[in-house]
Short mmCIF file of C-alpha atoms and ligand atoms in Angstrom, two decimals:
data_model
loop_
_atom_site.label_atom_id
_atom_site.label_comp_id
_atom_site.label_asym_id
_atom_site.label_seq_id
_atom_site.Cartn_x
_atom_site.Cartn_y
_atom_site.Cartn_z
CA MET K 1 0.05 -0.01 -0.04
CA GLU K 2 1.03 3.76 -0.59
CA GLN K 3 1.91 5.85 2.17
CA THR K 4 0.35 8.66 -0.09
CA ALA K 5 -2.57 10.66 2.37
CA ASP K 6 -1.87 13.55 3.90
CA ILE K 7 -4.03 13.36 7.25
CA ALA K 8 -6.09 10.85 8.35
CA LEU K 9 -10.24 12.09 10.62
CA ILE K 10 -10.91 9.01 12.67
CA GLY K 11 -15.15 9.49 13.32
CA LEU K 12 -17.53 10.10 10.56
CA ALA K 13 -20.26 11.59 11.86
CA VAL K 14 -21.55 15.07 10.47
CA MET K 15 -18.27 17.33 11.90
CA GLY K 16 -16.16 14.31 10.73
CA GLN K 17 -17.34 13.99 7.52
CA ASN K 18 -17.99 17.62 6.51
CA LEU K 19 -13.98 18.42 7.47
CA ILE K 20 -12.75 15.57 6.14
CA MET K 21 -14.24 17.21 2.37
CA ASN K 22 -13.72 20.30 3.63
CA MET K 23 -9.69 19.45 3.57
CA ASN K 24 -10.05 17.28 0.32
CA ASP K 25 -11.77 20.55 -1.22
CA HIS K 26 -7.96 22.24 -0.10
CA GLY K 27 -7.08 18.85 -2.29
CA PHE K 28 -5.36 16.60 0.87
CA THR K 29 -5.12 13.73 0.74
CA VAL K 30 -7.26 11.98 3.47
CA VAL K 31 -8.08 8.96 5.18
CA ALA K 32 -11.53 8.16 6.34
CA TYR K 33 -12.24 5.27 9.18
CA ASN K 34 -14.79 4.66 11.79
CA ARG K 35 -15.66 2.78 14.49
CA THR K 36 -18.17 1.27 12.70
CA THR K 37 -16.97 0.14 9.36
CA SER K 38 -20.03 0.40 7.23
CA LYS K 39 -20.35 4.16 7.51
CA VAL K 40 -17.10 4.26 5.72
CA ASP K 41 -18.65 2.83 2.91
CA GLU K 42 -21.91 4.82 3.20
CA PHE K 43 -19.51 8.17 3.34
CA LEU K 44 -17.59 6.38 0.20
CA SER K 45 -20.50 5.64 -1.52
CA THR K 46 -22.36 9.08 -1.24
CA THR K 47 -21.00 12.49 0.29
CA ALA K 48 -17.36 11.33 -1.04
CA LYS K 49 -18.01 10.08 -4.27
CA GLY K 50 -15.79 11.12 -6.55
CA SER K 51 -13.48 12.58 -3.84
CA LYS K 52 -9.66 11.72 -3.19
CA VAL K 53 -11.00 10.47 -0.25
CA ILE K 54 -9.73 6.86 0.57
CA GLY K 55 -11.66 4.38 3.10
CA ALA K 56 -9.98 2.22 5.41
CA HIS K 57 -11.37 -0.47 7.24
CA SER K 58 -9.23 -1.08 9.99
CA ILE K 59 -6.66 0.85 12.12
CA GLU K 60 -3.80 -0.78 10.33
CA GLU K 61 -4.40 -0.22 6.47
CA MET K 62 -5.67 3.62 7.24
CA VAL K 63 -1.98 3.97 9.65
CA LYS K 64 -0.13 2.57 6.29
CA LEU K 65 -2.11 4.87 3.74
CA LEU K 66 -0.44 7.95 5.62
CA LYS K 67 2.69 9.81 5.04
CA ARG K 68 5.51 10.15 7.65
CA PRO K 69 5.22 12.12 10.27
CA ARG K 70 1.54 10.51 10.21
CA LYS K 71 -1.43 12.77 11.22
CA ILE K 72 -4.84 11.35 12.79
CA MET K 73 -7.24 13.80 13.97
CA LEU K 74 -10.35 12.26 15.94
CA MET K 75 -13.34 13.56 15.59
CA VAL K 76 -14.90 11.25 18.02
CA LYS K 77 -17.47 11.53 21.55
CA ALA K 78 -15.42 12.96 24.01
CA GLY K 79 -14.07 11.48 27.36
CA LYS K 80 -13.30 7.51 26.91
CA PRO K 81 -13.95 7.06 23.15
CA VAL K 82 -10.93 9.50 22.46
CA ASP K 83 -8.64 7.36 25.10
CA GLU K 84 -9.74 3.95 23.68
CA PHE K 85 -9.09 4.89 19.76
CA ILE K 86 -5.06 6.94 21.30
CA GLU K 87 -4.86 3.35 23.23
CA ALA K 88 -5.89 1.40 20.13
CA LEU K 89 -3.64 3.70 17.66
CA LEU K 90 -0.72 3.87 20.00
CA PRO K 91 0.64 0.44 18.75
CA HIS K 92 0.22 1.43 15.10
CA LEU K 93 2.56 4.30 15.06
CA GLU K 94 6.36 5.55 15.82
CA PRO K 95 7.54 8.44 18.08
CA GLY K 96 7.17 11.62 16.43
CA ASP K 97 4.03 11.23 14.29
CA LEU K 98 0.46 13.39 15.60
CA ILE K 99 -2.64 12.92 17.40
CA ILE K 100 -4.79 15.41 16.78
CA ASP K 101 -8.32 15.56 18.96
CA GLY K 102 -10.80 17.74 17.28
CA GLY K 103 -13.92 16.61 19.21
CA ASN K 104 -14.82 19.04 22.68
CA SER K 105 -13.08 17.55 24.95
CA HIS K 106 -12.59 19.05 28.50
CA PHE K 107 -9.23 20.91 28.71
CA PRO K 108 -8.12 18.96 31.96
CA ASP K 109 -8.44 15.79 29.86
CA THR K 110 -6.50 17.30 27.05
CA ILE K 111 -3.34 18.13 29.31
CA ARG K 112 -3.55 14.46 30.36
CA ARG K 113 -3.30 13.47 26.96
CA ALA K 114 -0.63 15.99 25.99
CA LYS K 115 1.69 14.51 28.78
CA TYR K 116 0.52 11.58 27.73
CA LEU K 117 1.78 11.08 24.70
CA GLU K 118 4.71 13.16 24.64
CA SER K 119 6.39 11.55 27.37
CA GLN K 120 6.68 8.75 24.95
CA GLY K 121 8.06 11.01 22.28
CA PHE K 122 4.34 11.22 20.33
CA LEU K 123 3.36 14.25 19.65
CA PHE K 124 -0.33 15.43 20.22
CA ILE K 125 -2.78 18.08 19.20
CA GLY K 126 -6.16 18.93 21.50
CA THR K 127 -8.17 21.31 18.84
CA GLY K 128 -10.96 23.67 19.51
CA VAL K 129 -13.11 23.21 16.38
CA SER K 130 -16.53 25.37 16.10
CA GLY K 131 -18.89 26.69 13.67
CA GLY K 132 -21.24 23.67 12.94
CA GLU K 133 -21.88 21.76 10.61
CA GLU K 134 -21.34 24.49 7.93
CA GLY K 135 -18.27 25.75 9.32
CA ALA K 136 -16.78 21.90 9.52
CA ARG K 137 -17.79 21.72 5.32
CA PHE K 138 -17.01 25.39 4.46
CA GLY K 139 -14.67 27.20 6.61
CA PRO K 140 -14.66 26.72 10.53
CA SER K 141 -13.15 28.58 13.26
CA MET K 142 -9.91 26.33 14.91
CA MET K 143 -7.75 26.47 18.13
CA PRO K 144 -5.15 24.06 18.50
CA GLY K 145 -2.96 23.58 21.10
CA GLY K 146 -1.17 20.96 22.10
CA THR K 147 2.55 19.78 21.50
CA PRO K 148 4.40 22.86 20.16
CA ALA K 149 6.24 20.35 17.66
CA ALA K 150 3.20 19.67 16.22
CA TRP K 151 2.13 22.72 15.18
CA PRO K 152 4.43 23.29 11.45
CA LEU K 153 3.02 19.51 10.89
CA VAL K 154 -0.62 20.68 10.17
CA LYS K 155 -0.91 24.37 9.72
CA ASP K 156 -0.66 24.79 6.12
CA ILE K 157 -4.31 21.88 6.33
CA PHE K 158 -5.64 23.46 9.37
CA GLN K 159 -4.91 27.44 8.03
CA SER K 160 -6.60 25.99 4.46
CA ILE K 161 -9.49 24.76 5.35
CA ALA K 162 -10.24 27.50 7.76
CA ALA K 163 -12.92 30.45 8.05
CA LYS K 164 -10.70 33.50 6.74
CA THR K 165 -11.49 37.05 8.17
CA PRO K 166 -12.39 40.81 6.32
CA GLU K 167 -9.01 40.79 5.92
CA GLY K 168 -7.81 37.63 4.84
CA GLU K 169 -6.52 35.71 7.78
CA PRO K 170 -7.34 32.62 8.90
CA CYS K 171 -9.27 31.18 11.58
CA CYS K 172 -6.79 29.44 12.92
CA ASP K 173 -3.42 30.00 14.46
CA TRP K 174 -1.73 28.12 17.21
CA VAL K 175 -3.10 28.75 20.64
CA GLY K 176 -0.36 27.48 23.47
CA THR K 177 0.85 23.83 25.37
CA ASP K 178 -1.39 21.14 26.56
CA GLY K 179 -5.07 21.83 26.72
CA ALA K 180 -4.68 25.98 25.56
CA GLY K 181 -6.40 24.99 21.91
CA HIS K 182 -9.43 23.10 24.57
CA TYR K 183 -9.15 25.92 27.45
CA VAL K 184 -10.26 28.82 24.57
CA LYS K 185 -12.73 26.70 23.39
CA MET K 186 -14.55 26.32 25.67
CA THR K 187 -14.74 29.46 26.71
CA HIS K 188 -16.26 30.70 23.26
CA ASN K 189 -18.58 28.41 24.26
CA GLY K 190 -19.06 30.29 27.82
CA ILE K 191 -19.17 33.79 25.68
CA GLU K 192 -21.56 31.76 22.96
CA TYR K 193 -24.21 31.17 26.48
CA GLY K 194 -23.50 34.53 27.56
CA ASP K 195 -24.28 36.74 24.29
CA MET K 196 -27.09 34.52 23.96
CA GLN K 197 -28.75 35.20 26.95
CA LEU K 198 -28.27 38.63 25.85
CA ILE K 199 -30.54 38.41 23.15
CA CYS K 200 -33.03 36.44 24.48
CA GLU K 201 -33.78 39.18 27.62
CA ALA K 202 -33.78 41.93 24.89
CA TYR K 203 -36.41 39.77 23.05
CA GLN K 204 -37.95 39.35 26.74
CA LEU K 205 -37.57 43.19 27.25
CA MET K 206 -39.63 43.72 24.21
CA LYS K 207 -42.37 41.85 24.06
CA GLU K 208 -43.06 41.97 27.01
CA GLY K 209 -42.28 44.67 27.40
CA LEU K 210 -42.98 46.93 24.60
CA GLY K 211 -45.82 44.40 23.76
CA MET K 212 -43.69 44.20 20.22
CA SER K 213 -44.85 41.54 17.42
CA ASN K 214 -42.35 39.06 15.94
CA GLU K 215 -42.55 41.22 12.81
CA GLU K 216 -41.69 43.89 14.15
CA MET K 217 -38.41 42.92 16.92
CA HIS K 218 -37.80 40.98 13.22
CA ASP K 219 -37.09 44.91 11.97
CA ALA K 220 -35.57 45.61 14.79
CA PHE K 221 -33.10 43.40 14.84
CA VAL K 222 -32.63 43.83 10.50
CA GLU K 223 -31.52 47.06 12.10
CA TRP K 224 -29.59 46.51 14.98
CA ASN K 225 -27.13 43.65 12.66
CA LYS K 226 -26.16 46.88 10.66
CA GLY K 227 -24.21 48.12 12.80
CA GLU K 228 -22.01 47.66 16.11
CA LEU K 229 -24.16 43.91 17.08
CA ASP K 230 -23.73 42.83 13.42
CA SER K 231 -22.97 39.50 14.48
CA TYR K 232 -24.12 35.57 13.31
CA LEU K 233 -26.36 35.74 16.07
CA ILE K 234 -28.62 38.50 15.87
CA GLU K 235 -28.77 37.23 12.47
CA ILE K 236 -30.28 34.31 13.17
CA THR K 237 -32.20 36.44 16.23
CA ARG K 238 -33.78 38.15 13.11
CA ASP K 239 -34.32 35.23 10.12
CA ILE K 240 -35.90 33.14 13.83
CA LEU K 241 -38.72 36.25 14.20
CA ALA K 242 -39.59 36.10 10.82
CA TYR K 243 -40.09 32.20 10.10
CA LYS K 244 -43.45 30.69 9.69
CA ASP K 245 -43.72 27.22 9.11
CA PRO K 246 -44.53 26.72 5.86
CA ALA K 247 -47.08 23.53 6.18
CA THR K 248 -49.65 26.42 9.00
CA GLY K 249 -48.21 30.14 8.10
CA GLU K 250 -47.68 29.37 12.15
CA GLN K 251 -45.04 31.47 13.43
CA THR K 252 -42.84 29.10 15.26
CA LEU K 253 -40.69 30.63 17.46
CA ASP K 254 -43.95 30.74 19.07
CA LYS K 255 -44.39 27.31 19.46
CA ILE K 256 -41.32 26.48 21.29
CA LEU K 257 -41.28 25.31 24.78
CA ASP K 258 -39.55 27.86 27.35
CA THR K 259 -36.81 25.33 28.79
CA ALA K 260 -33.18 24.85 27.87
CA GLY K 261 -30.97 22.44 27.21
CA GLN K 262 -27.43 22.36 27.45
CA LYS K 263 -24.30 20.56 27.27
CA GLY K 264 -22.30 21.37 29.56
CA THR K 265 -19.41 23.50 27.92
CA GLY K 266 -21.01 26.84 29.67
CA LYS K 267 -20.95 25.01 32.93
CA TRP K 268 -16.91 24.03 32.70
CA THR K 269 -16.09 27.74 31.87
CA SER K 270 -17.97 29.19 35.21
CA VAL K 271 -16.73 26.20 36.65
CA SER K 272 -13.19 27.23 36.09
CA SER K 273 -14.30 30.88 36.68
CA LEU K 274 -15.00 29.66 40.48
CA ASP K 275 -11.28 27.90 40.54
CA LEU K 276 -9.67 29.87 39.27
CA GLY K 277 -11.87 32.51 41.24
CA MET K 278 -12.36 35.04 38.46
CA PRO K 279 -15.88 37.04 38.67
CA VAL K 280 -17.32 36.05 35.06
CA THR K 281 -20.96 36.28 36.15
CA LEU K 282 -22.52 36.87 32.58
CA ILE K 283 -21.40 33.46 32.00
CA GLY K 284 -22.36 32.02 35.21
CA GLU K 285 -25.86 33.87 35.30
CA ALA K 286 -26.50 32.92 32.07
CA VAL K 287 -26.25 28.76 32.98
CA TYR K 288 -28.87 29.44 35.80
CA ALA K 289 -31.00 30.98 33.44
CA ARG K 290 -30.93 27.67 31.11
CA CYS K 291 -31.41 26.10 34.44
CA LEU K 292 -34.42 27.98 35.12
CA SER K 293 -35.59 27.87 32.34
CA ALA K 294 -35.29 23.93 32.84
CA MET K 295 -37.34 24.27 35.86
CA LYS K 296 -40.86 24.15 33.95
CA ASP K 297 -43.50 23.47 35.96
CA ASP K 298 -41.84 25.31 39.31
CA ARG K 299 -41.96 28.09 36.90
CA VAL K 300 -45.88 27.54 35.90
CA ARG K 301 -47.22 26.77 39.92
CA ALA K 302 -45.23 29.90 41.35
CA SER K 303 -46.70 32.42 38.09
CA LYS K 304 -49.98 31.38 40.08
CA ILE K 305 -49.22 32.12 43.63
CA LEU K 306 -46.20 34.48 43.08
CA SER K 307 -47.05 38.20 43.09
CA GLY K 308 -44.91 41.02 40.99
CA PRO K 309 -45.61 44.76 39.56
CA LYS K 310 -48.37 44.75 36.67
CA ILE K 311 -45.65 45.33 32.88
CA LYS K 312 -46.36 49.09 32.16
CA ILE K 313 -43.82 50.87 30.11
CA ALA K 314 -44.63 54.20 28.94
CA GLY K 315 -42.82 57.00 26.88
CA ASP K 316 -41.41 57.06 23.79
CA LYS K 317 -41.23 53.47 22.89
CA LYS K 318 -38.21 53.50 20.02
CA ALA K 319 -36.35 55.60 22.30
CA PHE K 320 -36.85 52.82 25.02
CA VAL K 321 -35.79 49.06 22.09
CA GLU K 322 -32.81 51.93 21.49
CA ASP K 323 -32.09 51.98 25.21
CA ILE K 324 -32.09 47.73 24.98
CA ARG K 325 -29.81 47.88 21.90
CA GLN K 326 -27.30 50.08 24.01
CA ALA K 327 -27.56 47.79 27.13
CA LEU K 328 -27.11 44.41 24.92
CA LEU K 329 -24.36 46.38 23.55
CA ALA K 330 -22.63 47.75 26.53
CA SER K 331 -23.78 44.46 28.53
CA LYS K 332 -21.48 42.41 26.01
CA ILE K 333 -18.63 44.19 26.83
CA VAL K 334 -18.72 42.84 30.04
CA SER K 335 -18.86 39.42 29.21
CA TYR K 336 -15.72 39.92 26.54
CA ALA K 337 -14.23 41.77 28.99
CA GLN K 338 -14.58 38.52 31.69
CA GLY K 339 -13.97 36.59 29.08
CA PHE K 340 -10.76 37.51 28.07
CA MET K 341 -10.46 38.35 32.10
CA LEU K 342 -10.75 34.32 32.41
CA LEU K 343 -8.12 33.54 29.74
CA ALA K 344 -5.88 35.53 31.35
CA GLU K 345 -6.04 34.17 34.53
CA ALA K 346 -5.69 30.55 33.29
CA ALA K 347 -2.57 32.11 30.62
CA LYS K 348 -0.88 32.46 34.57
CA GLU K 349 -2.54 29.23 36.49
CA TYR K 350 -1.78 26.31 32.77
CA LYS K 351 2.06 28.93 31.87
CA TRP K 352 0.36 29.45 28.99
CA ASP K 353 1.33 32.17 26.67
CA LEU K 354 -1.95 33.38 25.28
CA ASN K 355 -2.18 36.24 22.40
CA TYR K 356 -5.89 38.33 22.98
CA GLY K 357 -5.33 39.41 19.77
CA SER K 358 -5.18 35.72 17.40
CA ILE K 359 -7.35 34.38 19.65
CA ALA K 360 -10.11 37.46 18.60
CA MET K 361 -9.32 36.91 15.52
CA MET K 362 -9.86 32.93 15.59
CA TRP K 363 -13.30 34.10 16.12
CA ARG K 364 -14.03 36.12 14.38
CA GLU K 365 -15.17 34.02 11.58
CA GLY K 366 -16.69 30.63 11.19
CA CYS K 367 -17.82 30.11 14.48
CA ILE K 368 -21.58 31.05 16.65
CA ILE K 369 -19.73 34.09 18.43
CA ARG K 370 -18.19 35.70 14.76
CA SER K 371 -19.03 39.66 14.86
CA VAL K 372 -17.14 42.81 14.12
CA PHE K 373 -17.36 43.17 17.40
CA LEU K 374 -14.55 40.46 17.23
CA GLY K 375 -12.71 42.64 15.01
CA LYS K 376 -12.67 45.17 17.74
CA ILE K 377 -11.55 43.25 20.52
CA LYS K 378 -8.58 42.15 18.68
CA ALA K 379 -7.45 46.34 17.16
CA ALA K 380 -7.75 46.65 20.65
CA TYR K 381 -5.10 43.86 22.17
CA GLU K 382 -3.07 44.72 18.19
CA ALA K 383 -2.71 48.62 19.81
CA ASP K 384 -2.21 47.02 23.24
CA PRO K 385 -1.23 43.46 23.86
CA LYS K 386 -0.56 44.40 27.34
CA LEU K 387 -3.88 45.60 27.66
CA ALA K 388 -5.35 45.21 31.36
CA ASN K 389 -8.55 44.52 30.88
CA LEU K 390 -10.94 45.27 27.72
CA LEU K 391 -13.20 47.31 29.57
CA LEU K 392 -10.50 49.57 29.46
CA ALA K 393 -9.27 50.13 25.74
CA ASP K 394 -10.31 53.87 23.97
CA TYR K 395 -13.17 52.05 22.01
CA PHE K 396 -14.78 49.94 24.34
CA ASN K 397 -14.83 52.10 27.19
CA GLY K 398 -16.20 55.62 24.49
CA LEU K 399 -18.85 52.89 24.06
CA LEU K 400 -19.76 52.17 27.58
CA LYS K 401 -19.65 56.49 28.66
CA ARG K 402 -22.34 56.54 25.73
CA CYS K 403 -24.32 53.62 26.35
CA GLN K 404 -24.50 53.61 30.07
CA ASP K 405 -27.73 56.29 30.30
CA SER K 406 -29.43 53.96 27.99
CA TRP K 407 -28.31 50.62 29.80
CA ARG K 408 -29.35 51.60 32.93
CA ARG K 409 -32.65 52.83 31.90
CA ALA K 410 -33.23 49.74 30.26
CA VAL K 411 -31.77 48.00 33.60
CA SER K 412 -33.86 49.63 36.21
CA GLN K 413 -37.37 50.12 33.70
CA ALA K 414 -37.06 45.46 33.65
CA VAL K 415 -36.59 45.75 37.64
CA LEU K 416 -39.63 48.23 38.21
CA ASN K 417 -40.96 45.87 35.60
CA GLY K 418 -40.78 42.29 36.73
CA ILE K 419 -38.72 41.17 33.97
CA PRO K 420 -36.12 39.99 34.92
CA VAL K 421 -32.33 40.17 32.57
CA PRO K 422 -29.95 38.51 34.60
CA ALA K 423 -27.24 38.55 32.23
CA PHE K 424 -27.22 42.69 31.36
CA THR K 425 -28.49 43.00 35.42
CA THR K 426 -25.23 41.37 36.34
CA ALA K 427 -23.11 43.56 33.40
CA LEU K 428 -23.82 46.00 34.82
CA ALA K 429 -23.24 46.14 38.97
CA PHE K 430 -19.44 43.92 37.20
CA TYR K 431 -19.46 46.91 35.79
CA ASP K 432 -20.01 49.53 38.86
CA GLY K 433 -18.20 46.93 40.70
CA TYR K 434 -15.01 46.67 38.43
CA ARG K 435 -15.04 50.99 38.51
CA SER K 436 -15.01 51.45 42.39
CA GLU K 437 -12.12 52.63 44.41
CA ARG K 438 -13.92 50.99 47.72
CA LEU K 439 -16.40 48.44 48.00
CA PRO K 440 -17.50 47.48 50.66
CA ALA K 441 -15.02 44.45 51.92
CA ASN K 442 -13.86 46.60 54.43
CA LEU K 443 -17.00 45.52 56.16
CA LEU K 444 -16.66 41.92 55.23
CA GLN K 445 -13.48 41.61 56.96
CA ALA K 446 -14.68 43.23 59.67
CA GLN K 447 -17.48 40.58 60.28
CA ARG K 448 -14.49 37.93 59.23
CA ASP K 449 -12.23 39.39 61.90
CA TYR K 450 -15.39 39.64 63.93
CA PHE K 451 -16.78 35.67 64.28
CA GLY K 452 -13.40 33.77 63.06
CA ALA K 453 -10.79 36.55 64.04
CA HIS K 454 -9.83 35.67 60.62
CA THR K 455 -7.63 39.60 60.26
CA TYR K 456 -7.63 42.10 58.21
CA GLU K 457 -5.40 44.90 56.25
CA ARG K 458 -5.66 48.37 57.11
CA ILE K 459 -5.99 51.30 54.50
CA ASP K 460 -3.01 52.96 56.68
CA GLN K 461 -0.47 50.22 56.29
CA PRO K 462 0.94 48.37 54.22
CA ARG K 463 -0.20 45.57 52.24
CA GLY K 464 0.44 42.05 53.84
CA LYS K 465 0.66 43.26 57.83
CA PHE K 466 -2.65 41.82 59.03
CA PHE K 467 -4.54 42.89 62.32
CA HIS K 468 -6.50 42.00 64.71
CA THR K 469 -9.32 43.67 66.67
CA ASN K 470 -11.03 41.42 70.01
CA TRP K 471 -14.48 42.72 68.82
CA THR K 472 -16.46 42.32 72.03
CA GLY K 473 -13.64 42.57 75.07
CA LYS K 474 -14.94 39.07 75.34
CA GLY K 475 -12.48 36.97 72.24
CA GLY K 476 -8.60 36.65 72.66
CA ASN K 477 -6.72 38.29 71.40
CA ILE K 478 -5.62 35.35 69.53
CA SER K 479 -6.03 34.99 65.55
CA ALA K 480 -6.86 32.45 63.22
CA GLY K 481 -4.11 33.18 60.80
CA GLN K 482 -3.89 34.18 57.39
CA TYR K 483 -5.66 31.73 54.90
CA THR K 484 -7.57 31.99 51.23
CA VAL K 485 -10.95 30.05 50.46
P1 2AM B 501 -19.89 4.57 15.33
O1 2AM B 501 -20.04 5.45 14.11
O2 2AM B 501 -19.14 4.15 15.08
O3 2AM B 501 -20.95 5.35 16.19
C1 2AM B 501 -19.86 10.82 16.50
O4 2AM B 501 -20.78 9.98 17.54
C2 2AM B 501 -18.68 9.48 16.48
O5 2AM B 501 -18.02 9.13 17.64
C3 2AM B 501 -18.59 8.51 15.97
O6 2AM B 501 -18.05 8.61 14.92
C4 2AM B 501 -18.92 6.96 16.74
O7 2AM B 501 -18.31 5.85 15.90
C5 2AM B 501 -17.62 7.83 17.29
N1 2AM B 501 -18.01 7.50 18.66
C6 2AM B 501 -19.00 7.02 19.60
N2 2AM B 501 -18.69 6.55 20.90
C7 2AM B 501 -17.92 5.66 20.08
C8 2AM B 501 -16.64 4.49 21.54
N3 2AM B 501 -17.54 3.81 22.60
N4 2AM B 501 -15.79 4.43 20.66
C9 2AM B 501 -15.38 4.88 19.43
N5 2AM B 501 -16.15 5.51 18.02
C10 2AM B 501 -17.35 6.55 19.22
#
């Protein structure tokens, strides 16, 4: 058998098949393999018919077809299947060969696998692949991390098949060592949760607060998509609002049960933010909002018992729609600032050298959060790679100044009218907290010292010196020492 293939791909579900066809279109020879081998034949006789794709019916056969060093990409279910395939592959590979995991793996698994394979002389990449079926077929956003020596082996393939920014740059670049790629993909998904929740809150304010019809909301989203909010998620929301079931003429959106599902990547982001002590509050609220939505039966019961104000938003409807738009934009800025704060802290913790401008570029096209907005983030980090926080960049600071009154009006009206807007609200609270020189944590420290002798630092003494007060005169003067939780 001739060793002519550039790469093998294992896992012929939708993403795997589409990535193979994308690679094939860009001139690469791909070997396709799947656990259930009948899917290989099915793929070759349908989607891949007439292409250069080669089918393999065993791992041995697949490996023999590959040029060296061998490159094998897994597009299988995250979790055990990835470990099982790695173990099945290893006896057929030699040091210097590369295994790529393109599934939605949790980053600690990717860190573990990278260390394991590197210790045996193999190369490993864990890469985020975003953009769904269509992205995989015509240009996904790709976020690879792992063994640095692996990057030159696949750079050409990955950057050829990836989406391109309007400036023509590929939405794929090296992210960092071991689990960096999957961490960035996870954060992308968390931000996606946040963006979706913000849009849902804008929708609810317009629908419940202003009594707007789907057509009117569609028109608003048409306008929104022309400006600073121009993005894939605004675009699909616009189209969803206009969609009518061809058979019945009914608006499908109105027929959909209001309980959200989730696969867990938003939760992973929130858990990581808690582990790292980073206040990524908006993604957290977005995850919890999905959880609350899923408690449908409880909500139905409570809606008959718990009272709230009668909804009445007076004044100029058009002006309030603009307030909502600006609240959405300002909240989105906070969410991305929080997301990049998380990345920066993860970089410290896991010793990754992340390039934030490049990450924004990878998300600019191809993935679900793709937007004009990400082009601005890329520009902000390019102008100042050491930017301490996105909120402090001139462009975003300027927008926040401009949007602030509207943002506060939208949140106030929502609160006064009993319309839940947890993401808008937490974003504003974060903004006000972040810009506060002094927060009430002096009282908190006093309470901790009062009941647990946990000590406190003083504003009139150098940092790092700790004091204890015998608040009641009854406790001793012994402090509990410092510890962090
Ligand atoms: P299958 O077609 O043989 O089920 C997405 O589900 C992809 O992951 C499919 O290619 C599927 O293979 C593969 N997959 C799912 N669970 C697997 C497992 N336990 N072992 C190997 N491959 C698995």
